[in-house]
Structures are given as structure tokens and as C-alpha cells.
Amino acid sequence: MVVATHRPSRVLIDEGAIFHNVQSAVNSLDAGSELFAVVKADAYGHGLVRVARVAVKAGARGFCVAVLDEALALREAGFTQPILVLGIVNPEYAGLAAAQQIAVPVAERTWLEAAAAHIASGDQLRVHLAVDSGMGRIGFTAKEDLQAAVAFMDAHAETFEFSGIFTHFASADSLNEDQFKRQAAMFNEFVAALPRRPRYVHVANTATSLWHRACHSNIVRFGVGIYGLNPSGREISTTPYALEPALSLKSELVLCKQVAAGATISYGATYHSAQAEYIGTVPMGYADGWLRRMQGFHVLVDGQQCEIVGRICMDQFMIRLPHAYPAGTEVVLVGKSGDQEITLQDVADYAETIHYEIACALSERLPRVSINSVQ
Ligand SMILES: *Cc1c(COP(=O)(O)O)cnc(C)c1O
């Protein structure tokens, strides 16, 4: 996608905040545990390579990504740390993963059988067996099948390395711990049924690392916390260390005009000015990931909340200003202005979703610019 560098709209990424968040999580690890930085989906919209580099400086020892291409992008950028793909990879690409020392999750013995033919002799594929303890997404649900997969890898030890076992919690971010406890108990049983413990045993996402002591694991898959976001949204407000939001979203007015009473604004003419009003135009829209449903929300100009009036267009939207401002005046969509602040959580609340989705939706057209660079 074309990146709009000749437009004032941009995503600012605070590298110092990322460093702080990762370092705080590393400092709170149990002895013998390592932090793997989850940088899938372009590091939750924050920029894959930038975040990976800062995370390593702050003590991350490996990476998790969602798809093989993200792992390959990290290798291409020169990262030599362990990388685990979290989603099922087509067995056809097992050879590619093996050659690049990229670990993959496996949820079926038949996957191993299909993959074996694609792995060059001399290469070994690192496998993390997934246990579905209640997420219902990927993983073994029967101990016998898990054991059969280990037996298959042992019988083809030149091709496969049984490198890890893991599970994923569906509700580690919830005050109610029933589901969490059920899943932890099941996972521990599955680990106990193994002929031996692999190098990596892991269960913890950010929420688990913040609020639970669970299982004898030795990697934390630290995701949303890197970016300074609370995985529970507003449900659990206390965290063992401060999370510093890394992302802000800024633009500038490209136009400010006075309209007469009764003027209509944007598609569908859903907004009518009640009186003579100042209307500003902001060069960002739903194609940038500023969702159409943000109509009626507000942005910050000069430390004041200004309502978004009329429908969000693909590339522009309009706001009502208290008085005239020149083109080039800063508009804050996420971040601070004066003593006001809009967080990704505020945006998510208005959009009736979670901050993860808002961050990931910010499109590639928006340039990512580092601030407080970590050298
Ligand atoms: C995305 C993901 C994580 C990271 O989750 P956060 O809530 O962002 O910490 C960890 N593990 C798995 C399997 C995931 O898919």
C-alpha cells in the first residue's frame, strides 16, 4: 500500500514507552523464564521491525507472530532470536520454516505426516504442540493424540524437534477465574502425560503474566502489554507495573471555514449546523482505519474536545471548532492535548470494540513515526 507521507496524518510510536513496558515485564518474570515479544499484525499496528528492535533491547529473548510471512520478515530484517508462529501453517511450507529456524504450532499428528515430505534432509523443524484446553481454536484435545504426535516426532527425530508445548487462555483477562482454572488444570494434565518436558512450556499471554501464577511455564508470550494497553480493557484496573501507551494518532486541519446556520455536512447530510459554526476538515478517514462509526465522537484541538460532525468519509472527516483555527493546527485523535487525553480505550469504548482492534485497524497508509527513540 502507498504510505501517505505527504499528508499530516500520522501514527506516533513512543519507543521509550515500549522499552519501559517490556523491561518491566522482563523484570517481573519468574527465574528461568523468558519473554517472547508478540509482534503479530505489524506489532499490533505499531510497526514490526521497530517494535522488535526495541523489545530485544529491553530484554525480549524471542518473538511470536501470527503467520509465517511475519516470521520471514523478522529473519529478513536480521533477527536471529527464536521465532514461533502462532497460527497453523500449511504443511507445504514446513521446509521453508525449517530452513529459517522458525518454529510452528502443531495440533494434529497428520500435519506432521504431511509436513515431513517438505523438509529437506539436514533441516529440522521446531515444533510446539498446541493444547486446546478451552479456547476452542487450535490444539490437541485428547492426550492420546498428543502422545502419538510426540511418538511420531521421536520416530523422525532427524526431521522434527519437539521443542515446546503450549496453550492459550480464553479469559485470563477476566475477574472470574473459573475458566482459567479449568484450562490450567487440563494443560498441566497434558504436560504430565508427555514422555518428557520439551525445552519450552508456555501458557501466558499479557493478562496471564499480569494477574495469574499458573503452570510451570518458562516463556511469557507478551503481546498487548508491549504497547502499554491493559488486556482487560476496564475490567481489571490494577497492574503490577505501570503500562505506558506507546501509540498516538495525530493530524492537522487542512481547512477551517465558517458555515451559516442550517449548513449540511458530509454524506447523507446527517449533520445540520444549528447556528453559524466553524467547521474544520481533518485528512483521515475509514480507509486509514478511523472507523465510520466514530461519527459523534470527538478529537482534541488546542486542548479542547471538538465533536466529529457528519459521516466519516473514506479519507476525510469534519469537526466543529469553537472558533477559527488556521490550516496546520494540530488535531489529536489519540493522545494528549493540553490537559485532555483520548486513549485507544476511549476510542474502543465509543466504537463498541476492544483497543486491540482499533490499533490493528490503523491502515498502512498512515506513516508510523518514532518518538523518544531508543538507541
Ligand atoms: C495474540 C496471542 C498472544 C498475545 O496476547 P496478548 O493479549 O496481546 O498478550 C499470546 N498467545 C497467543 C496464542 C496469541 O494468539
Short mmCIF file of N, CA and C in Angstrom, two decimals, residues 98-222:
data_model
loop_
_atom_site.label_atom_id
_atom_site.label_comp_id
_atom_site.label_asym_id
_atom_site.label_seq_id
_atom_site.Cartn_x
_atom_site.Cartn_y
_atom_site.Cartn_z
N ALA A 98 11.54 -24.63 8.44
CA ALA A 98 12.68 -25.35 8.99
C ALA A 98 13.99 -24.68 8.57
N ALA A 99 14.08 -24.33 7.29
CA ALA A 99 15.33 -23.74 6.78
C ALA A 99 15.64 -22.42 7.47
N GLN A 100 14.60 -21.70 7.88
CA GLN A 100 14.79 -20.40 8.52
C GLN A 100 14.75 -20.49 10.05
N GLN A 101 14.76 -21.70 10.58
CA GLN A 101 14.68 -21.90 12.04
C GLN A 101 13.51 -21.15 12.66
N ILE A 102 12.36 -21.34 12.05
CA ILE A 102 11.12 -20.76 12.55
C ILE A 102 10.26 -21.89 13.10
N ALA A 103 9.87 -21.78 14.37
CA ALA A 103 9.07 -22.83 14.99
C ALA A 103 7.60 -22.64 14.64
N VAL A 104 6.89 -23.77 14.53
CA VAL A 104 5.46 -23.71 14.17
C VAL A 104 4.64 -24.49 15.18
N PRO A 105 3.35 -24.13 15.30
CA PRO A 105 2.48 -24.88 16.19
C PRO A 105 1.88 -26.07 15.44
N VAL A 106 1.69 -27.15 16.15
CA VAL A 106 1.08 -28.33 15.54
C VAL A 106 -0.06 -28.80 16.43
N ALA A 107 -1.18 -29.12 15.79
CA ALA A 107 -2.38 -29.51 16.53
C ALA A 107 -2.90 -30.88 16.11
N GLU A 108 -2.20 -31.54 15.17
CA GLU A 108 -2.64 -32.85 14.67
C GLU A 108 -1.42 -33.65 14.23
N ARG A 109 -1.45 -34.95 14.48
CA ARG A 109 -0.35 -35.79 14.01
C ARG A 109 -0.28 -35.80 12.48
N THR A 110 -1.44 -35.77 11.85
CA THR A 110 -1.47 -35.83 10.38
C THR A 110 -0.75 -34.63 9.76
N TRP A 111 -0.69 -33.52 10.49
CA TRP A 111 0.05 -32.36 9.98
C TRP A 111 1.53 -32.72 9.85
N LEU A 112 2.05 -33.42 10.87
CA LEU A 112 3.46 -33.82 10.85
C LEU A 112 3.74 -34.75 9.68
N GLU A 113 2.83 -35.68 9.46
CA GLU A 113 2.99 -36.63 8.35
C GLU A 113 3.05 -35.89 7.02
N ALA A 114 2.15 -34.92 6.87
CA ALA A 114 2.10 -34.17 5.61
C ALA A 114 3.34 -33.28 5.46
N ALA A 115 3.83 -32.76 6.58
CA ALA A 115 4.96 -31.81 6.52
C ALA A 115 6.28 -32.51 6.23
N ALA A 116 6.41 -33.74 6.70
CA ALA A 116 7.71 -34.44 6.64
C ALA A 116 8.30 -34.43 5.24
N ALA A 117 7.44 -34.63 4.23
CA ALA A 117 7.91 -34.72 2.85
C ALA A 117 8.47 -33.39 2.34
N HIS A 118 8.15 -32.31 3.01
CA HIS A 118 8.55 -30.98 2.52
C HIS A 118 9.82 -30.46 3.19
N ILE A 119 10.35 -31.22 4.13
CA ILE A 119 11.52 -30.73 4.89
C ILE A 119 12.79 -31.36 4.32
N ALA A 120 13.71 -30.52 3.90
CA ALA A 120 14.95 -31.00 3.27
C ALA A 120 15.78 -31.79 4.29
N SER A 121 16.47 -32.81 3.81
CA SER A 121 17.30 -33.58 4.74
C SER A 121 18.42 -32.66 5.22
N GLY A 122 18.72 -32.76 6.49
CA GLY A 122 19.68 -31.84 7.09
C GLY A 122 18.98 -30.71 7.83
N ASP A 123 17.73 -30.41 7.47
CA ASP A 123 16.95 -29.39 8.20
C ASP A 123 16.04 -30.08 9.21
N GLN A 124 15.79 -29.38 10.29
CA GLN A 124 14.92 -29.91 11.34
C GLN A 124 13.88 -28.84 11.68
N LEU A 125 12.63 -29.23 11.70
CA LEU A 125 11.57 -28.28 12.01
C LEU A 125 11.29 -28.28 13.51
N ARG A 126 11.31 -27.10 14.11
CA ARG A 126 10.99 -26.98 15.53
C ARG A 126 9.48 -26.89 15.70
N VAL A 127 8.96 -27.77 16.54
CA VAL A 127 7.51 -27.88 16.70
C VAL A 127 7.11 -27.56 18.13
N HIS A 128 6.09 -26.73 18.27
CA HIS A 128 5.44 -26.51 19.55
C HIS A 128 4.05 -27.14 19.47
N LEU A 129 3.81 -28.15 20.26
CA LEU A 129 2.49 -28.78 20.25
C LEU A 129 1.49 -27.89 20.98
N ALA A 130 0.37 -27.64 20.32
CA ALA A 130 -0.68 -26.80 20.90
C ALA A 130 -1.68 -27.68 21.64
N VAL A 131 -2.08 -27.26 22.82
CA VAL A 131 -3.12 -27.96 23.57
C VAL A 131 -4.34 -27.05 23.62
N ASP A 132 -5.47 -27.57 23.16
CA ASP A 132 -6.72 -26.81 23.26
C ASP A 132 -7.36 -27.13 24.60
N SER A 133 -7.09 -26.26 25.58
CA SER A 133 -7.60 -26.51 26.93
C SER A 133 -8.92 -25.79 27.19
N GLY A 134 -9.47 -25.16 26.13
CA GLY A 134 -10.75 -24.49 26.34
C GLY A 134 -10.92 -23.23 25.51
N MET A 135 -9.91 -22.92 24.71
CA MET A 135 -10.03 -21.78 23.80
C MET A 135 -10.83 -22.19 22.56
N GLY A 136 -10.74 -23.49 22.21
CA GLY A 136 -11.52 -23.97 21.07
C GLY A 136 -11.02 -23.47 19.74
N ARG A 137 -9.75 -23.15 19.66
CA ARG A 137 -9.21 -22.57 18.43
C ARG A 137 -8.27 -23.55 17.74
N ILE A 138 -7.06 -23.74 18.26
CA ILE A 138 -6.19 -24.79 17.74
C ILE A 138 -5.62 -25.58 18.91
N GLY A 139 -5.37 -26.85 18.69
CA GLY A 139 -4.69 -27.64 19.71
C GLY A 139 -5.29 -29.02 19.89
N PHE A 140 -4.47 -29.89 20.50
CA PHE A 140 -4.92 -31.24 20.81
C PHE A 140 -5.96 -31.18 21.92
N THR A 141 -6.96 -32.04 21.80
CA THR A 141 -7.97 -32.12 22.84
C THR A 141 -7.94 -33.49 23.52
N ALA A 142 -7.16 -34.43 22.97
CA ALA A 142 -7.04 -35.77 23.58
C ALA A 142 -5.57 -36.08 23.85
N LYS A 143 -5.31 -36.57 25.05
CA LYS A 143 -3.93 -36.87 25.45
C LYS A 143 -3.27 -37.90 24.54
N GLU A 144 -4.07 -38.91 24.11
CA GLU A 144 -3.51 -39.98 23.28
C GLU A 144 -2.99 -39.41 21.96
N ASP A 145 -3.74 -38.47 21.40
CA ASP A 145 -3.32 -37.86 20.13
C ASP A 145 -2.03 -37.06 20.31
N LEU A 146 -1.95 -36.38 21.44
CA LEU A 146 -0.74 -35.61 21.76
C LEU A 146 0.46 -36.56 21.87
N GLN A 147 0.26 -37.66 22.58
CA GLN A 147 1.34 -38.64 22.75
C GLN A 147 1.73 -39.24 21.41
N ALA A 148 0.76 -39.48 20.55
CA ALA A 148 1.05 -40.05 19.23
C ALA A 148 1.89 -39.08 18.41
N ALA A 149 1.60 -37.78 18.56
CA ALA A 149 2.37 -36.78 17.82
C ALA A 149 3.82 -36.76 18.32
N VAL A 150 4.01 -36.87 19.63
CA VAL A 150 5.37 -36.91 20.17
C VAL A 150 6.09 -38.16 19.66
N ALA A 151 5.38 -39.28 19.65
CA ALA A 151 5.98 -40.54 19.18
C ALA A 151 6.39 -40.41 17.71
N PHE A 152 5.54 -39.76 16.92
CA PHE A 152 5.87 -39.57 15.50
C PHE A 152 7.14 -38.73 15.36
N MET A 153 7.24 -37.67 16.15
CA MET A 153 8.44 -36.81 16.06
C MET A 153 9.68 -37.57 16.52
N ASP A 154 9.51 -38.38 17.55
CA ASP A 154 10.66 -39.16 18.03
C ASP A 154 11.11 -40.16 16.97
N ALA A 155 10.14 -40.70 16.23
CA ALA A 155 10.48 -41.67 15.18
C ALA A 155 11.11 -40.98 13.96
N HIS A 156 10.94 -39.66 13.87
CA HIS A 156 11.51 -38.90 12.75
C HIS A 156 12.34 -37.75 13.32
N ALA A 157 13.22 -38.11 14.23
CA ALA A 157 13.93 -37.10 15.02
C ALA A 157 14.91 -36.28 14.17
N GLU A 158 15.28 -36.80 13.01
CA GLU A 158 16.17 -36.01 12.15
C GLU A 158 15.38 -34.89 11.46
N THR A 159 14.05 -35.03 11.39
CA THR A 159 13.20 -34.06 10.69
C THR A 159 12.50 -33.10 11.65
N PHE A 160 12.15 -33.60 12.83
CA PHE A 160 11.37 -32.78 13.77
C PHE A 160 12.08 -32.66 15.11
N GLU A 161 12.02 -31.47 15.67
CA GLU A 161 12.47 -31.30 17.05
C GLU A 161 11.24 -30.93 17.89
N PHE A 162 10.92 -31.76 18.86
CA PHE A 162 9.81 -31.45 19.78
C PHE A 162 10.32 -30.38 20.74
N SER A 163 10.00 -29.14 20.39
CA SER A 163 10.65 -28.01 21.03
C SER A 163 9.79 -27.36 22.13
N GLY A 164 8.46 -27.50 22.00
CA GLY A 164 7.62 -26.84 23.00
C GLY A 164 6.23 -27.40 23.09
N ILE A 165 5.55 -27.03 24.18
CA ILE A 165 4.13 -27.33 24.33
C ILE A 165 3.49 -26.09 24.94
N PHE A 166 2.28 -25.78 24.48
CA PHE A 166 1.66 -24.55 24.97
C PHE A 166 0.15 -24.62 24.89
N THR A 167 -0.46 -23.69 25.60
CA THR A 167 -1.90 -23.50 25.48
C THR A 167 -2.19 -22.01 25.55
N HIS A 168 -3.44 -21.66 25.30
CA HIS A 168 -3.84 -20.24 25.31
C HIS A 168 -5.12 -20.11 26.12
N PHE A 169 -5.12 -19.15 27.04
CA PHE A 169 -6.29 -18.96 27.90
C PHE A 169 -7.33 -18.05 27.25
N ALA A 170 -8.58 -18.43 27.41
CA ALA A 170 -9.68 -17.66 26.80
C ALA A 170 -10.10 -16.48 27.67
N SER A 171 -9.79 -16.53 28.97
CA SER A 171 -10.34 -15.48 29.84
C SER A 171 -9.40 -15.13 30.99
N ALA A 172 -8.10 -15.04 30.67
CA ALA A 172 -7.13 -14.63 31.68
C ALA A 172 -7.31 -13.16 32.05
N ASP A 173 -8.10 -12.43 31.25
CA ASP A 173 -8.31 -11.01 31.48
C ASP A 173 -9.60 -10.75 32.24
N SER A 174 -10.16 -11.81 32.80
CA SER A 174 -11.46 -11.66 33.44
C SER A 174 -11.33 -11.79 34.96
N LEU A 175 -12.17 -11.09 35.69
CA LEU A 175 -12.15 -11.19 37.16
C LEU A 175 -12.58 -12.58 37.62
N ASN A 176 -13.47 -13.19 36.87
CA ASN A 176 -13.92 -14.54 37.19
C ASN A 176 -12.87 -15.55 36.71
N GLU A 177 -12.34 -16.35 37.64
CA GLU A 177 -11.21 -17.22 37.31
C GLU A 177 -11.59 -18.66 37.01
N ASP A 178 -12.88 -18.98 36.96
CA ASP A 178 -13.29 -20.39 36.80
C ASP A 178 -12.73 -21.01 35.52
N GLN A 179 -12.97 -20.35 34.41
CA GLN A 179 -12.50 -20.88 33.11
C GLN A 179 -10.98 -21.02 33.11
N PHE A 180 -10.33 -20.00 33.65
CA PHE A 180 -8.86 -20.02 33.70
C PHE A 180 -8.37 -21.25 34.46
N LYS A 181 -8.98 -21.51 35.61
CA LYS A 181 -8.53 -22.64 36.44
C LYS A 181 -8.78 -23.97 35.75
N ARG A 182 -9.92 -24.09 35.08
CA ARG A 182 -10.20 -25.33 34.33
C ARG A 182 -9.14 -25.56 33.27
N GLN A 183 -8.81 -24.50 32.54
CA GLN A 183 -7.83 -24.65 31.46
C GLN A 183 -6.45 -24.99 32.00
N ALA A 184 -6.05 -24.33 33.09
CA ALA A 184 -4.72 -24.58 33.66
C ALA A 184 -4.62 -26.03 34.13
N ALA A 185 -5.69 -26.53 34.74
CA ALA A 185 -5.67 -27.90 35.24
C ALA A 185 -5.54 -28.88 34.08
N MET A 186 -6.28 -28.64 33.01
CA MET A 186 -6.21 -29.55 31.86
C MET A 186 -4.82 -29.51 31.23
N PHE A 187 -4.28 -28.31 31.09
CA PHE A 187 -2.95 -28.21 30.47
C PHE A 187 -1.91 -28.96 31.30
N ASN A 188 -1.96 -28.78 32.62
CA ASN A 188 -0.99 -29.47 33.48
C ASN A 188 -1.09 -30.99 33.34
N GLU A 189 -2.31 -31.48 33.19
CA GLU A 189 -2.50 -32.92 32.97
C GLU A 189 -1.86 -33.37 31.66
N PHE A 190 -2.04 -32.57 30.62
CA PHE A 190 -1.47 -32.93 29.32
C PHE A 190 0.06 -32.93 29.37
N VAL A 191 0.61 -31.95 30.07
CA VAL A 191 2.08 -31.89 30.19
C VAL A 191 2.58 -33.11 30.96
N ALA A 192 1.83 -33.48 31.99
CA ALA A 192 2.23 -34.64 32.81
C ALA A 192 2.19 -35.94 32.00
N ALA A 193 1.38 -35.96 30.96
CA ALA A 193 1.25 -37.18 30.14
C ALA A 193 2.35 -37.31 29.08
N LEU A 194 3.22 -36.32 29.00
CA LEU A 194 4.30 -36.37 28.00
C LEU A 194 5.41 -37.30 28.46
N PRO A 195 6.09 -37.93 27.53
CA PRO A 195 7.25 -38.75 27.93
C PRO A 195 8.37 -37.90 28.51
N ARG A 196 8.45 -36.62 28.12
CA ARG A 196 9.46 -35.71 28.69
C ARG A 196 9.01 -34.28 28.44
N ARG A 197 9.54 -33.36 29.26
CA ARG A 197 9.23 -31.95 29.05
C ARG A 197 10.12 -31.40 27.92
N PRO A 198 9.52 -30.70 26.97
CA PRO A 198 10.35 -30.07 25.94
C PRO A 198 11.03 -28.82 26.50
N ARG A 199 11.89 -28.22 25.68
CA ARG A 199 12.62 -27.01 26.09
C ARG A 199 11.66 -25.90 26.55
N TYR A 200 10.57 -25.70 25.82
CA TYR A 200 9.65 -24.60 26.12
C TYR A 200 8.27 -25.11 26.52
N VAL A 201 7.80 -24.61 27.65
CA VAL A 201 6.43 -24.88 28.08
C VAL A 201 5.82 -23.51 28.33
N HIS A 202 4.72 -23.18 27.66
CA HIS A 202 4.24 -21.81 27.81
C HIS A 202 2.73 -21.67 27.72
N VAL A 203 2.22 -20.77 28.53
CA VAL A 203 0.77 -20.55 28.64
C VAL A 203 0.40 -19.07 28.69
N ALA A 204 1.35 -18.21 29.04
CA ALA A 204 0.97 -16.86 29.46
C ALA A 204 0.93 -15.86 28.31
N ASN A 205 -0.21 -15.25 28.11
CA ASN A 205 -0.31 -14.01 27.33
C ASN A 205 -0.09 -12.86 28.33
N THR A 206 -0.30 -11.63 27.88
CA THR A 206 -0.08 -10.50 28.78
C THR A 206 -0.94 -10.61 30.04
N ALA A 207 -2.22 -10.90 29.87
CA ALA A 207 -3.14 -10.93 31.02
C ALA A 207 -2.69 -11.97 32.05
N THR A 208 -2.28 -13.14 31.57
CA THR A 208 -1.82 -14.19 32.49
C THR A 208 -0.58 -13.72 33.24
N SER A 209 0.33 -13.05 32.52
CA SER A 209 1.56 -12.59 33.17
C SER A 209 1.27 -11.52 34.21
N LEU A 210 0.24 -10.75 34.01
CA LEU A 210 -0.07 -9.66 34.95
C LEU A 210 -0.82 -10.15 36.18
N TRP A 211 -1.72 -11.12 35.98
CA TRP A 211 -2.70 -11.40 37.04
C TRP A 211 -2.77 -12.83 37.53
N HIS A 212 -1.94 -13.73 36.97
CA HIS A 212 -2.03 -15.13 37.38
C HIS A 212 -0.65 -15.73 37.62
N ARG A 213 -0.61 -16.67 38.54
CA ARG A 213 0.55 -17.54 38.67
C ARG A 213 0.06 -18.90 38.22
N ALA A 214 0.52 -19.36 37.05
CA ALA A 214 -0.10 -20.58 36.52
C ALA A 214 0.92 -21.51 35.92
N CYS A 215 0.80 -22.76 36.16
CA CYS A 215 1.53 -23.79 35.42
C CYS A 215 3.04 -23.57 35.54
N HIS A 216 3.78 -24.60 35.26
CA HIS A 216 5.24 -24.49 35.31
C HIS A 216 5.71 -24.15 33.92
N SER A 217 5.63 -22.89 33.56
CA SER A 217 5.96 -22.49 32.20
C SER A 217 7.24 -21.68 32.22
N ASN A 218 7.85 -21.53 31.06
CA ASN A 218 9.11 -20.79 31.02
C ASN A 218 9.21 -19.77 29.88
N ILE A 219 8.07 -19.48 29.23
CA ILE A 219 8.03 -18.33 28.33
C ILE A 219 6.75 -17.55 28.64
N VAL A 220 6.85 -16.23 28.61
CA VAL A 220 5.66 -15.38 28.57
C VAL A 220 5.53 -14.86 27.15
N ARG A 221 4.36 -15.08 26.56
CA ARG A 221 4.08 -14.54 25.22
C ARG A 221 3.44 -13.16 25.43
N PHE A 222 4.30 -12.16 25.50
CA PHE A 222 3.88 -10.83 25.94
C PHE A 222 3.45 -10.00 24.72
#
